[in-house]
Amino acid sequence: MKKVLVRLKKTYMNFRISTKLSVLYLFVFLLSMFLSWIVYYNLNYRFSIQKSGELSMQTLYSLKSNITNLLQNVDYNSRVILSNNDVQTILSNGQEEDTFVAEKKMKTILTLLINTMPSIESIYVFDNYGHFYGAGRGMNYSLKLSSITGAPWYKQVVNLRGASLFQLHANNIFSAENKDSSVSMVRLINGTVSQRPIGILLMNISNSALEESYHEIVKKYGSNVILLNESNEYIISNESIPKENVAMILKNSEENRDAPIILKSGGKRFIYSSITLDSPAWKIIMGIPMEEIDKELALYQRITFIIIFLNIILLLGGIMISSRLITVPIHKLLESMRGVQKGNFVTVNMNTGADEIGQLKDGYNLMITKIQELLNKTINDQRAKRKLELNILQAQIKPHFLYNTLDAMAYLSLAGKNAELYDALEALGEFYRKSLSKGEEIISIKDEVDITRDYLFLQRLRYGDIFTAKFDIDDDVLKYKTLKLVLQPLVENSIYHGIRPKGEPGEILVRVKGDGDRIILSVEDNGIGMSDDVIKAIQNGDIKGSGFGLCETLERLRIYYESDSSYTIKSSKNEGTIITISIPKETSERERTKNDGIQPRH
């Protein structure tokens, strides 16, 4: 993992600044949007759950009110029966009344009441003498018990002394289960005169009446509605829920009042809430499908995604604009810097403000201007230095060389050797004409060879037969150019420091050859040679001031050709010296950049 991070960091650092900014801004933006999305989603999710829970509780309160009103209405209608005179008479005189007549009269009364109460499925009245009367919308049922006193709820009804008791299917006291009713209301009938129990009233509430109380809610939200009695038995439900889920819902309602719980039922998720009726203590459970919330959240998600997408587009556009404002000036600076590597010192001209980029541009342009000034000054100094060296060189030639040559010519005149004197004067004139060369430093190799020939001719007037000179010249290279007075100092070095100290005649060999795109110039003598210390001193430029010697010539070559020239010195004690110089082939003077120095381009 660490290696991957290091590699990613290295890759990132190699990006362009614009790419770095884009990647960095995009990463920060996406990270912030991701975190914001998580926070937003959780908050929105919780908010939706909370709102759904509140909606569920409001609906439950409404449902509670509906069911309570239904039960209260049944209770109220039951009082009509309790206070009916005919019912009171029949129940009070049960033993004396004709059974057939009593039944017919009671059925008429009960049927009339059922027709006025659509929520009631059937009504049964039991007297204290074992008789019971009934009427209903469907068939009538017979008791499974020998007496109503055997009903499991009988004592409880008696103890309630006339208050209503609601039972699930009346505990199935009839011989056949009533499929159209689920809840029965049972209460004691007291005599209006004696205020003693004279019978039992049982009214079965129709399922349709209970279903109607939550039908609109289920239709609107697709909810699950369950009605449980005090023993958590199903009274009515539009959807079956596992018992463990029911237990969890009721437990959550007890521990976290009004707080919803999310459970899965039938492959779907529901938000369940529950509430308890005041009397009877029935429980209502309602579950709202999470699909509705998910649809709402999905809508918010799509809207949020569109907003994020638009923000990304705007961000990328902003990044590109801001990065260009930074990188374009930097690229121009880099381009100018690459030009500096090639010798092009060009200032950068671009519109910038007073920010860091503008300050960098101004500083860079000031640096380029200063470099140009320094280069111009250096060029002028080098030009002056070379001219001064040439003047000193020429001044050095004039005193001793001219004096010695004229002294030799005087001897020829006294000896009457007019022909030799004429040749000497002509050689001296050619020497000075070509060596001065109208002040130019660059001459042809042919002129350089001719200067060397004239110099050796004049030196033989002075030294006689102390040396002999040979030339090995490649005619193909005579047309090329070279720095002036390169061979002559080498020949002079051979005469004064090689052959003359030896005290016996010597030989000098001058070679000029072509070697590819190079020209090789060499001077070889068989004089006394040089020690290694002297050679090192020459290479280090430590031997100076001995006329226009070898060191000055090598320095002039270095200044003019820079790194484009080279030389070697091979010498052995008492065996001689070979000095070889390598220069490039050039058909004309080196642009003005080599003659006058490097000129910066603007």
Coordinates of C-alpha atoms in Angstrom, one line a residue:
M1 CA 0.0 0.0 0.0
K2 CA 2.8 2.4 0.9
K3 CA 4.5 1.7 -2.5
V4 CA 1.3 2.4 -4.3
L5 CA 0.9 5.7 -2.5
V6 CA 4.5 6.6 -3.2
R7 CA 4.0 5.8 -6.9
L8 CA 0.8 7.8 -7.1
K9 CA 2.5 10.7 -5.4
K10 CA 5.4 10.5 -7.9
T11 CA 3.0 10.4 -10.8
Y12 CA 1.0 13.3 -9.4
M13 CA 4.2 15.4 -9.0
N14 CA 5.1 14.8 -12.6
F15 CA 1.8 16.3 -13.8
R16 CA 1.6 19.8 -15.3
I17 CA 0.5 22.5 -12.9
S18 CA -2.9 22.8 -14.7
T19 CA -3.4 19.0 -14.3
K20 CA -2.3 19.1 -10.7
L21 CA -4.8 21.9 -9.9
S22 CA -7.6 20.1 -11.8
V23 CA -6.9 16.8 -10.0
L24 CA -6.6 18.5 -6.6
Y25 CA -9.7 20.6 -7.0
L26 CA -11.7 17.8 -8.4
F27 CA -10.6 15.4 -5.6
V28 CA -11.4 18.0 -2.9
F29 CA -14.7 18.8 -4.5
L30 CA -15.7 15.1 -4.9
L31 CA -14.6 14.4 -1.3
S32 CA -16.6 17.3 0.0
M33 CA -19.6 16.4 -2.1
F34 CA -19.3 12.7 -1.0
L35 CA -19.2 13.7 2.6
S36 CA -22.0 16.2 2.1
W37 CA -24.0 13.6 0.3
I38 CA -23.6 11.1 3.2
V39 CA -24.6 13.8 5.7
Y40 CA -27.5 15.0 3.5
Y41 CA -28.7 11.5 2.8
N42 CA -28.6 10.5 6.5
L43 CA -30.3 13.7 7.6
N44 CA -32.9 13.5 4.8
Y45 CA -33.4 9.8 5.5
R46 CA -33.9 10.4 9.2
F47 CA -36.1 13.4 8.5
S48 CA -38.2 11.3 6.1
I49 CA -38.4 8.5 8.7
Q50 CA -39.4 11.1 11.3
K51 CA -42.0 12.7 9.1
S52 CA -43.3 9.2 8.2
G53 CA -43.5 8.3 11.9
E54 CA -45.4 11.5 12.6
L55 CA -47.7 10.9 9.7
S56 CA -48.2 7.3 10.9
M57 CA -49.0 8.6 14.4
Q58 CA -51.4 11.2 13.1
T59 CA -53.1 8.5 11.0
L60 CA -53.2 6.2 14.0
Y61 CA -54.9 8.8 16.1
S62 CA -57.4 9.3 13.3
L63 CA -57.9 5.6 13.1
K64 CA -58.2 5.4 16.9
S65 CA -60.8 8.1 16.8
N66 CA -62.8 6.2 14.1
I67 CA -62.8 2.9 16.0
T68 CA -63.6 4.6 19.3
N69 CA -66.5 6.4 17.7
L70 CA -67.7 3.1 16.2
L71 CA -67.6 1.4 19.6
Q72 CA -69.2 4.3 21.3
N73 CA -71.9 4.4 18.7
V74 CA -72.5 0.6 19.3
D75 CA -72.6 1.3 23.0
Y76 CA -75.0 4.1 22.6
N77 CA -77.3 2.0 20.3
S78 CA -77.2 -0.8 22.8
R79 CA -78.8 1.6 25.3
V80 CA -81.8 1.9 23.0
I81 CA -82.4 -1.9 23.5
L82 CA -81.8 -1.7 27.2
S83 CA -84.4 1.0 27.7
N84 CA -87.0 -0.5 25.3
N85 CA -90.2 -1.3 27.3
D86 CA -91.1 -4.4 25.4
V87 CA -87.7 -5.8 25.9
Q88 CA -87.9 -5.0 29.6
T89 CA -91.3 -6.6 29.9
I90 CA -90.4 -9.8 28.0
L91 CA -87.2 -10.3 30.1
S92 CA -88.9 -9.5 33.4
N93 CA -91.8 -11.8 32.7
G94 CA -89.9 -14.6 31.1
Q95 CA -91.7 -17.4 32.8
E96 CA -95.2 -15.9 32.3
E97 CA -94.8 -14.8 28.7
D98 CA -95.8 -17.0 25.8
T99 CA -92.5 -18.1 24.3
F100 CA -93.7 -17.9 20.7
V101 CA -95.2 -14.5 21.1
A102 CA -92.2 -13.3 23.0
E103 CA -89.8 -14.5 20.4
K104 CA -91.8 -12.9 17.6
K105 CA -92.1 -9.6 19.4
M106 CA -88.4 -9.6 20.4
K107 CA -87.3 -10.4 16.9
T108 CA -89.3 -7.6 15.5
I109 CA -87.7 -5.1 17.9
L110 CA -84.2 -6.4 17.2
T111 CA -84.7 -6.5 13.5
L112 CA -85.9 -2.9 13.5
L113 CA -82.8 -1.8 15.5
I114 CA -80.4 -3.7 13.2
N115 CA -81.9 -1.9 10.2
T116 CA -81.1 1.4 11.8
M117 CA -77.6 0.4 12.8
P118 CA -75.4 -0.6 9.7
S119 CA -72.4 -1.4 11.8
I120 CA -74.3 -4.2 13.7
E121 CA -74.3 -7.7 12.1
S122 CA -76.5 -9.4 14.7
I123 CA -78.1 -8.9 18.1
Y124 CA -78.9 -11.6 20.8
V125 CA -80.7 -11.2 24.1
F126 CA -80.6 -13.8 26.9
D127 CA -83.0 -13.8 29.9
N128 CA -82.5 -15.4 33.3
Y129 CA -84.7 -18.3 32.4
G130 CA -82.7 -20.0 29.7
H131 CA -84.4 -18.3 26.8
F132 CA -82.5 -16.2 24.1
Y133 CA -83.8 -14.1 21.3
G134 CA -81.9 -13.0 18.2
A135 CA -82.0 -11.3 14.9
G136 CA -79.4 -10.7 12.3
R137 CA -78.6 -9.9 8.7
G138 CA -77.8 -13.5 8.0
M139 CA -78.7 -16.8 9.6
N140 CA -79.3 -17.1 13.3
Y141 CA -77.1 -19.4 15.4
S142 CA -77.8 -21.7 18.3
L143 CA -75.9 -21.7 21.5
K144 CA -73.2 -24.4 22.1
L145 CA -73.9 -23.9 25.9
S146 CA -76.8 -25.1 27.9
S147 CA -77.0 -21.8 29.5
I148 CA -75.5 -18.3 28.9
T149 CA -74.1 -18.5 32.5
G150 CA -71.5 -20.9 31.1
A151 CA -69.9 -18.3 28.9
P152 CA -66.3 -17.6 29.9
W153 CA -67.0 -13.9 30.1
Y154 CA -70.3 -14.2 32.0
K155 CA -69.0 -13.3 35.5
Q156 CA -67.0 -10.5 34.1
V157 CA -70.1 -9.0 32.5
V158 CA -72.0 -9.3 35.7
N159 CA -69.2 -7.7 37.7
L160 CA -69.3 -4.7 35.2
R161 CA -72.9 -4.1 36.3
G162 CA -74.1 -2.9 32.9
A163 CA -70.8 -1.6 31.4
S164 CA -69.9 -2.8 28.0
L165 CA -67.5 -5.7 27.4
F166 CA -66.0 -6.2 24.0
Q167 CA -65.0 -9.8 23.1
L168 CA -63.5 -11.4 20.1
H169 CA -66.3 -13.5 18.4
A170 CA -67.9 -13.6 21.9
N171 CA -65.5 -16.5 22.5
N172 CA -67.4 -18.6 20.0
I173 CA -70.3 -19.5 22.2
F174 CA -72.5 -20.2 19.2
S175 CA -72.6 -23.6 17.5
A176 CA -71.2 -22.1 14.2
E177 CA -68.6 -19.4 13.9
N178 CA -69.9 -16.2 12.5
K179 CA -67.7 -15.4 9.6
D180 CA -69.1 -11.9 9.1
S181 CA -68.4 -10.6 12.5
S182 CA -65.3 -10.4 14.6
V183 CA -66.1 -8.4 17.6
S184 CA -69.0 -8.8 20.0
M185 CA -70.2 -6.3 22.6
V186 CA -71.7 -7.9 25.7
R187 CA -73.4 -6.1 28.6
L188 CA -75.8 -6.8 31.5
I189 CA -79.5 -5.8 31.1
N190 CA -80.9 -4.4 34.4
G191 CA -84.5 -3.9 35.0
T192 CA -85.6 -0.3 34.8
V193 CA -87.7 -0.7 37.9
S194 CA -85.9 -3.2 40.1
Q195 CA -82.4 -2.3 38.8
R196 CA -81.6 -6.0 39.0
P197 CA -80.1 -8.1 36.2
I198 CA -82.8 -9.4 34.0
G199 CA -80.7 -10.5 31.0
I200 CA -77.6 -10.3 28.8
L201 CA -77.3 -8.3 25.5
L202 CA -74.8 -9.4 22.9
M203 CA -74.3 -7.3 19.7
N204 CA -71.9 -8.5 17.0
I205 CA -70.1 -5.7 15.1
S206 CA -69.8 -6.4 11.4
N207 CA -66.3 -6.7 9.8
S208 CA -67.2 -4.2 7.1
A209 CA -67.8 -1.5 9.8
L210 CA -64.3 -2.1 11.2
E211 CA -62.7 -2.3 7.8
E212 CA -64.4 0.9 6.8
S213 CA -62.7 2.8 9.6
Y214 CA -59.3 2.3 7.9
H215 CA -60.2 1.6 4.3
E216 CA -59.3 5.1 3.1
I217 CA -56.0 5.0 4.9
V218 CA -55.0 1.7 3.3
K219 CA -56.2 2.9 0.0
K220 CA -54.2 6.2 0.2
Y221 CA -50.9 4.9 1.6
G222 CA -51.0 1.1 0.9
S223 CA -50.6 0.6 4.6
N224 CA -50.8 -2.5 6.8
V225 CA -53.4 -2.1 9.6
I226 CA -53.8 -4.6 12.4
L227 CA -56.3 -4.4 15.3
L228 CA -55.4 -6.5 18.4
N229 CA -57.4 -7.2 21.5
E230 CA -56.1 -7.0 25.1
S231 CA -54.5 -10.5 24.6
N232 CA -52.8 -9.4 21.4
E233 CA -55.1 -11.6 19.4
Y234 CA -56.0 -10.5 15.9
I235 CA -59.4 -8.8 15.7
I236 CA -59.0 -7.8 12.1
S237 CA -56.2 -7.1 9.7
N238 CA -55.6 -6.4 6.0
E239 CA -52.2 -8.1 6.1
S240 CA -50.7 -10.8 8.2
I241 CA -47.5 -10.0 10.1
P242 CA -45.2 -12.5 11.9
K243 CA -45.8 -12.8 15.6
E244 CA -42.2 -11.8 16.4
N245 CA -42.6 -8.6 14.4
V246 CA -45.8 -7.8 16.3
A247 CA -43.9 -8.4 19.6
M248 CA -41.1 -6.1 18.4
I249 CA -43.5 -3.3 17.4
L250 CA -45.4 -3.4 20.7
K251 CA -42.2 -3.5 22.6
N252 CA -40.8 -0.5 20.7
S253 CA -44.1 1.4 21.3
E254 CA -43.8 0.8 25.1
E255 CA -40.1 1.7 25.2
N256 CA -40.0 4.5 22.7
R257 CA -43.4 6.3 22.7
D258 CA -44.5 7.4 19.2
A259 CA -41.1 6.3 17.8
P260 CA -41.5 4.2 14.6
I261 CA -39.6 1.0 13.9
I262 CA -38.6 -0.3 10.4
L263 CA -39.3 -4.0 9.8
K264 CA -39.5 -6.3 6.8
S265 CA -42.8 -8.0 6.0
G266 CA -43.8 -9.8 2.9
G267 CA -40.5 -9.0 1.2
K268 CA -41.1 -5.2 1.7
R269 CA -39.9 -2.8 4.4
F270 CA -42.5 -0.9 6.5
I271 CA -42.4 1.8 9.1
Y272 CA -44.5 0.5 11.9
S273 CA -46.2 2.5 14.7
S274 CA -48.8 1.4 17.2
I275 CA -51.3 3.0 19.6
T276 CA -53.6 1.7 22.3
L277 CA -57.3 2.6 22.6
D278 CA -58.5 4.0 25.9
S279 CA -61.4 1.5 26.3
P280 CA -61.3 -1.3 25.4
A281 CA -57.5 -1.5 25.6
W282 CA -57.1 -2.6 22.0
K283 CA -54.0 -2.0 20.1
I284 CA -53.8 -0.6 16.6
I285 CA -50.7 -1.3 14.5
M286 CA -50.1 0.5 11.2
G287 CA -47.2 0.0 8.7
I288 CA -46.4 2.5 6.0
P289 CA -44.4 1.0 3.0
M290 CA -40.9 2.4 2.8
E291 CA -41.4 2.4 -1.0
E292 CA -43.1 5.8 -0.7
I293 CA -40.2 7.2 1.2
D294 CA -37.7 5.6 -1.1
K295 CA -39.5 7.2 -4.1
E296 CA -39.3 10.5 -2.4
L297 CA -35.6 10.0 -1.6
A298 CA -34.9 8.8 -5.1
L299 CA -36.4 12.1 -6.4
Y300 CA -34.2 14.1 -4.1
Q301 CA -31.2 11.9 -5.1
R302 CA -31.9 12.6 -8.8
I303 CA -32.2 16.3 -8.2
T304 CA -29.0 16.3 -6.0
F305 CA -27.2 14.3 -8.7
I306 CA -28.2 16.9 -11.4
I307 CA -27.0 19.7 -9.1
I308 CA -23.7 17.9 -8.4
F309 CA -23.2 17.2 -12.1
L310 CA -23.8 20.9 -13.0
N311 CA -21.4 21.9 -10.2
I312 CA -18.8 19.5 -11.6
I313 CA -19.1 21.1 -15.0
L314 CA -18.9 24.6 -13.6
L315 CA -16.0 23.6 -11.3
L316 CA -14.1 22.1 -14.2
G317 CA -14.7 25.2 -16.3
G318 CA -13.5 27.3 -13.4
I319 CA -10.5 25.1 -12.9
M320 CA -9.5 25.3 -16.6
I321 CA -9.9 29.1 -16.6
S322 CA -8.0 29.6 -13.3
S323 CA -5.3 27.1 -14.2
R324 CA -4.8 28.8 -17.6
L325 CA -4.4 32.1 -15.8
I326 CA -1.5 30.5 -13.9
T327 CA 0.0 28.1 -16.3
V328 CA 0.0 30.1 -19.6
P329 CA 2.3 32.8 -18.1
I330 CA 4.5 30.0 -16.6
H331 CA 4.7 28.2 -20.0
K332 CA 5.8 31.4 -21.6
L333 CA 8.5 31.8 -19.0
L334 CA 9.6 28.2 -19.5
E335 CA 9.7 28.7 -23.3
S336 CA 11.9 31.8 -22.8
M337 CA 14.1 29.8 -20.3
R338 CA 14.6 27.1 -22.9
G339 CA 15.6 29.8 -25.3
V340 CA 18.2 30.9 -22.8
Q341 CA 19.7 27.4 -22.9
K342 CA 20.2 27.9 -26.7
G343 CA 21.7 31.4 -26.2
N344 CA 18.5 33.4 -27.0
F345 CA 18.0 35.9 -24.2
V346 CA 14.5 37.1 -24.9
T347 CA 12.3 39.0 -22.4
V348 CA 8.7 37.8 -21.9
N349 CA 6.0 40.1 -23.1
M350 CA 2.5 39.2 -21.6
N351 CA -0.3 40.9 -19.8
T352 CA -0.2 40.2 -16.1
G353 CA -1.3 41.9 -13.0
A354 CA 0.6 42.8 -9.9
D355 CA 0.2 39.2 -8.5
E356 CA 3.0 36.7 -7.9
I357 CA 3.0 35.7 -11.6
G358 CA 3.4 39.4 -12.6
Q359 CA 6.2 39.8 -10.1
L360 CA 7.9 36.7 -11.4
K361 CA 7.6 38.0 -15.0
D362 CA 9.1 41.4 -14.0
G363 CA 11.9 39.7 -12.1
Y364 CA 12.7 37.4 -15.0
N365 CA 12.7 40.2 -17.5
L366 CA 14.9 42.2 -15.2
M367 CA 17.3 39.2 -14.9
I368 CA 17.4 38.8 -18.7
T369 CA 18.1 42.5 -19.2
K370 CA 20.9 42.4 -16.7
I371 CA 22.3 39.2 -18.4
Q372 CA 22.2 41.0 -21.7
E373 CA 24.0 43.9 -20.3
L374 CA 26.6 41.7 -18.7
L375 CA 27.0 39.7 -22.0
N376 CA 27.4 42.9 -24.0
K377 CA 30.0 44.1 -21.5
T378 CA 31.8 40.8 -21.6
I379 CA 31.7 40.8 -25.4
N380 CA 33.1 44.2 -25.6
D381 CA 35.8 43.4 -23.0
Q382 CA 36.7 40.2 -25.0
R383 CA 36.9 42.2 -28.2
A384 CA 39.1 44.8 -26.6
K385 CA 41.2 42.1 -25.0
R386 CA 41.8 40.3 -28.3
K387 CA 42.6 43.5 -30.1
L388 CA 45.0 44.4 -27.3
E389 CA 46.6 41.0 -27.6
L390 CA 47.0 41.4 -31.3
N391 CA 48.5 44.8 -30.9
I392 CA 50.9 43.5 -28.3
L393 CA 51.7 40.6 -30.5
Q394 CA 52.4 42.9 -33.4
A395 CA 54.3 45.2 -31.2
Q396 CA 56.5 42.3 -30.1
I397 CA 57.2 41.3 -33.7
K398 CA 58.4 44.7 -34.7
P399 CA 61.2 45.4 -32.2
H400 CA 63.3 42.3 -32.1
F401 CA 62.3 40.5 -35.3
L402 CA 62.5 43.6 -37.5
Y403 CA 65.8 44.6 -35.9
N404 CA 67.4 41.2 -36.5
T405 CA 66.0 41.1 -40.0
L406 CA 67.3 44.5 -40.9
D407 CA 70.7 43.7 -39.4
A408 CA 70.8 40.6 -41.7
M409 CA 69.8 42.7 -44.7
A410 CA 72.6 45.2 -43.9
Y411 CA 75.1 42.4 -44.0
L412 CA 73.8 41.4 -47.5
S413 CA 74.1 44.9 -48.7
L414 CA 77.7 45.2 -47.5
A415 CA 78.5 41.9 -49.1
G416 CA 77.1 43.1 -52.4
K417 CA 74.5 40.3 -52.5
N418 CA 71.8 42.4 -54.1
A419 CA 69.7 39.5 -55.4
E420 CA 69.5 38.0 -51.9
L421 CA 68.8 41.4 -50.4
Y422 CA 65.9 41.9 -52.9
D423 CA 64.4 38.5 -52.0
A424 CA 64.8 39.4 -48.3
L425 CA 63.1 42.7 -48.7
E426 CA 60.3 41.1 -50.7
A427 CA 59.8 38.4 -48.1
L428 CA 59.8 40.9 -45.2
G429 CA 57.1 43.0 -47.1
E430 CA 54.9 39.9 -47.7
F431 CA 55.3 38.8 -44.1
Y432 CA 54.1 42.1 -42.7
R433 CA 51.4 42.5 -45.3
K434 CA 49.8 39.2 -44.6
S435 CA 50.5 39.1 -40.9
L436 CA 48.9 42.5 -40.4
S437 CA 46.1 41.6 -42.9
K438 CA 44.3 45.0 -42.5
G439 CA 43.7 44.4 -38.9
E440 CA 41.7 41.1 -39.5
E441 CA 42.2 38.2 -37.2
I442 CA 40.9 35.5 -39.7
I443 CA 43.0 34.7 -42.8
S444 CA 43.1 31.8 -45.2
I445 CA 45.3 28.8 -44.4
K446 CA 47.2 29.6 -47.6
D447 CA 48.1 33.0 -46.2
E448 CA 49.0 31.4 -42.9
V449 CA 51.4 29.0 -44.6
D450 CA 52.9 31.8 -46.7
I451 CA 53.5 33.9 -43.5
T452 CA 55.3 30.9 -42.0
R453 CA 57.4 30.4 -45.2
D454 CA 58.4 34.1 -45.2
Y455 CA 59.2 34.0 -41.5
L456 CA 61.5 31.0 -41.9
F457 CA 63.2 32.6 -45.0
L458 CA 64.0 35.7 -43.0
Q459 CA 65.2 33.7 -40.0
R460 CA 67.7 31.8 -42.2
L461 CA 69.2 35.2 -43.2
R462 CA 70.1 35.6 -39.5
Y463 CA 70.9 32.0 -38.5
G464 CA 72.2 30.6 -41.7
D465 CA 72.2 26.9 -42.0
I466 CA 71.3 26.3 -38.3
F467 CA 68.0 24.7 -39.5
T468 CA 66.3 23.4 -42.5
A469 CA 62.5 23.6 -43.1
K470 CA 60.2 21.3 -44.9
F471 CA 56.5 21.7 -45.6
D472 CA 53.9 19.0 -46.0
I473 CA 50.7 20.8 -47.1
D474 CA 47.4 19.4 -48.3
D475 CA 46.3 21.7 -51.1
D476 CA 42.6 20.9 -50.5
V477 CA 42.6 22.7 -47.2
L478 CA 44.3 26.0 -48.3
K479 CA 40.9 27.5 -49.1
Y480 CA 39.7 27.2 -45.5
K481 CA 40.0 30.0 -42.8
T482 CA 42.0 30.0 -39.6
L483 CA 43.0 32.3 -36.8
K484 CA 46.0 34.4 -37.8
L485 CA 49.5 33.7 -36.7
V486 CA 49.0 30.1 -35.5
L487 CA 51.9 28.3 -37.3
Q488 CA 54.4 31.1 -37.0
P489 CA 54.6 31.1 -33.2
L490 CA 55.0 27.3 -33.3
V491 CA 57.9 27.6 -35.7
E492 CA 59.5 30.3 -33.7
N493 CA 59.2 28.1 -30.6
S494 CA 61.0 25.3 -32.5
I495 CA 63.9 27.6 -33.5
Y496 CA 64.4 29.5 -30.2
H497 CA 63.6 26.7 -27.7
G498 CA 64.4 23.6 -29.6
I499 CA 67.1 23.8 -32.3
R500 CA 69.2 26.8 -31.3
P501 CA 69.9 25.6 -27.7
K502 CA 71.0 22.3 -29.2
G503 CA 74.0 24.0 -30.8
E504 CA 73.9 22.0 -34.0
P505 CA 71.8 22.0 -37.2
G506 CA 68.2 20.9 -36.9
E507 CA 65.1 20.2 -39.0
I508 CA 61.6 21.7 -38.8
L509 CA 58.7 20.0 -40.5
V510 CA 55.4 21.9 -41.0
R511 CA 52.3 19.8 -41.8
V512 CA 48.8 21.0 -42.7
K513 CA 46.3 18.1 -43.4
G514 CA 42.6 17.6 -43.7
D515 CA 40.8 15.0 -41.4
G516 CA 37.1 14.8 -42.2
D517 CA 35.6 18.1 -41.0
R518 CA 38.8 19.0 -39.2
I519 CA 42.1 20.6 -40.2
I520 CA 45.3 19.3 -38.5
L521 CA 48.2 21.8 -38.2
S522 CA 51.5 20.5 -36.7
V523 CA 55.1 21.7 -36.3
E524 CA 57.8 19.1 -35.6
D525 CA 61.5 19.7 -34.7
N526 CA 64.4 17.5 -33.6
G527 CA 65.6 20.0 -31.0
I528 CA 66.3 19.5 -27.3
G529 CA 62.6 18.8 -26.5
M530 CA 60.7 19.7 -23.3
S531 CA 60.4 18.1 -19.9
D532 CA 57.1 16.9 -18.6
D533 CA 57.1 19.8 -16.1
V534 CA 57.4 22.3 -18.9
I535 CA 54.6 20.7 -20.9
K536 CA 52.3 20.7 -17.8
A537 CA 53.2 24.4 -17.3
I538 CA 52.3 25.2 -20.9
Q539 CA 49.0 23.3 -20.6
N540 CA 48.2 25.2 -17.4
G541 CA 49.2 28.5 -19.0
D542 CA 51.9 29.1 -16.4
I543 CA 54.7 30.0 -18.9
K544 CA 54.0 33.5 -20.2
G545 CA 56.0 36.6 -21.1
S546 CA 58.5 34.9 -23.4
G547 CA 57.6 36.9 -26.5
F548 CA 54.6 35.8 -28.5
G549 CA 55.1 32.3 -27.4
L550 CA 53.2 29.0 -27.4
C551 CA 51.0 29.7 -24.4
E552 CA 49.6 32.9 -25.9
T553 CA 48.8 31.2 -29.2
L554 CA 47.0 28.3 -27.4
E555 CA 45.0 30.9 -25.4
R556 CA 44.0 32.8 -28.5
L557 CA 42.8 29.5 -30.1
R558 CA 40.8 28.7 -26.9
I559 CA 39.2 32.2 -26.9
Y560 CA 38.3 32.1 -30.6
Y561 CA 37.2 28.5 -31.1
E562 CA 36.0 27.9 -27.5
S563 CA 35.7 24.1 -27.1
D564 CA 35.9 23.5 -30.9
S565 CA 39.7 23.4 -31.0
S566 CA 42.3 21.1 -29.3
Y567 CA 46.0 20.6 -29.2
T568 CA 48.6 18.0 -28.2
I569 CA 52.3 18.3 -27.2
K570 CA 54.5 15.3 -27.6
S571 CA 58.2 15.8 -26.6
S572 CA 61.1 13.8 -25.4
K573 CA 64.3 15.1 -24.0
N574 CA 67.0 15.6 -26.7
E575 CA 64.7 14.0 -29.3
G576 CA 62.4 16.8 -30.3
T577 CA 58.9 18.1 -30.1
I578 CA 55.7 17.7 -32.0
I579 CA 52.9 20.3 -31.4
T580 CA 49.6 19.4 -33.1
I581 CA 46.5 21.7 -33.3
S582 CA 43.1 20.6 -34.5
I583 CA 40.5 23.2 -35.7
P584 CA 37.2 22.9 -37.6
K585 CA 37.0 23.5 -41.3
E586 CA 35.5 26.9 -42.0
T587 CA 35.1 28.6 -45.4
S588 CA 34.4 32.1 -43.9
E589 CA 34.9 34.1 -40.8
R590 CA 32.8 32.7 -37.9
E591 CA 29.6 34.8 -38.1
R592 CA 30.3 37.9 -35.9
T593 CA 29.6 35.8 -32.9
K594 CA 33.1 34.4 -33.0
N595 CA 35.0 37.4 -34.2
D596 CA 33.3 39.9 -32.0
G597 CA 31.8 37.6 -29.3
I598 CA 28.4 36.1 -28.7
Q599 CA 25.7 38.6 -29.5
P600 CA 22.4 38.1 -27.7
R601 CA 19.3 37.9 -29.8
H602 CA 16.4 40.2 -29.0

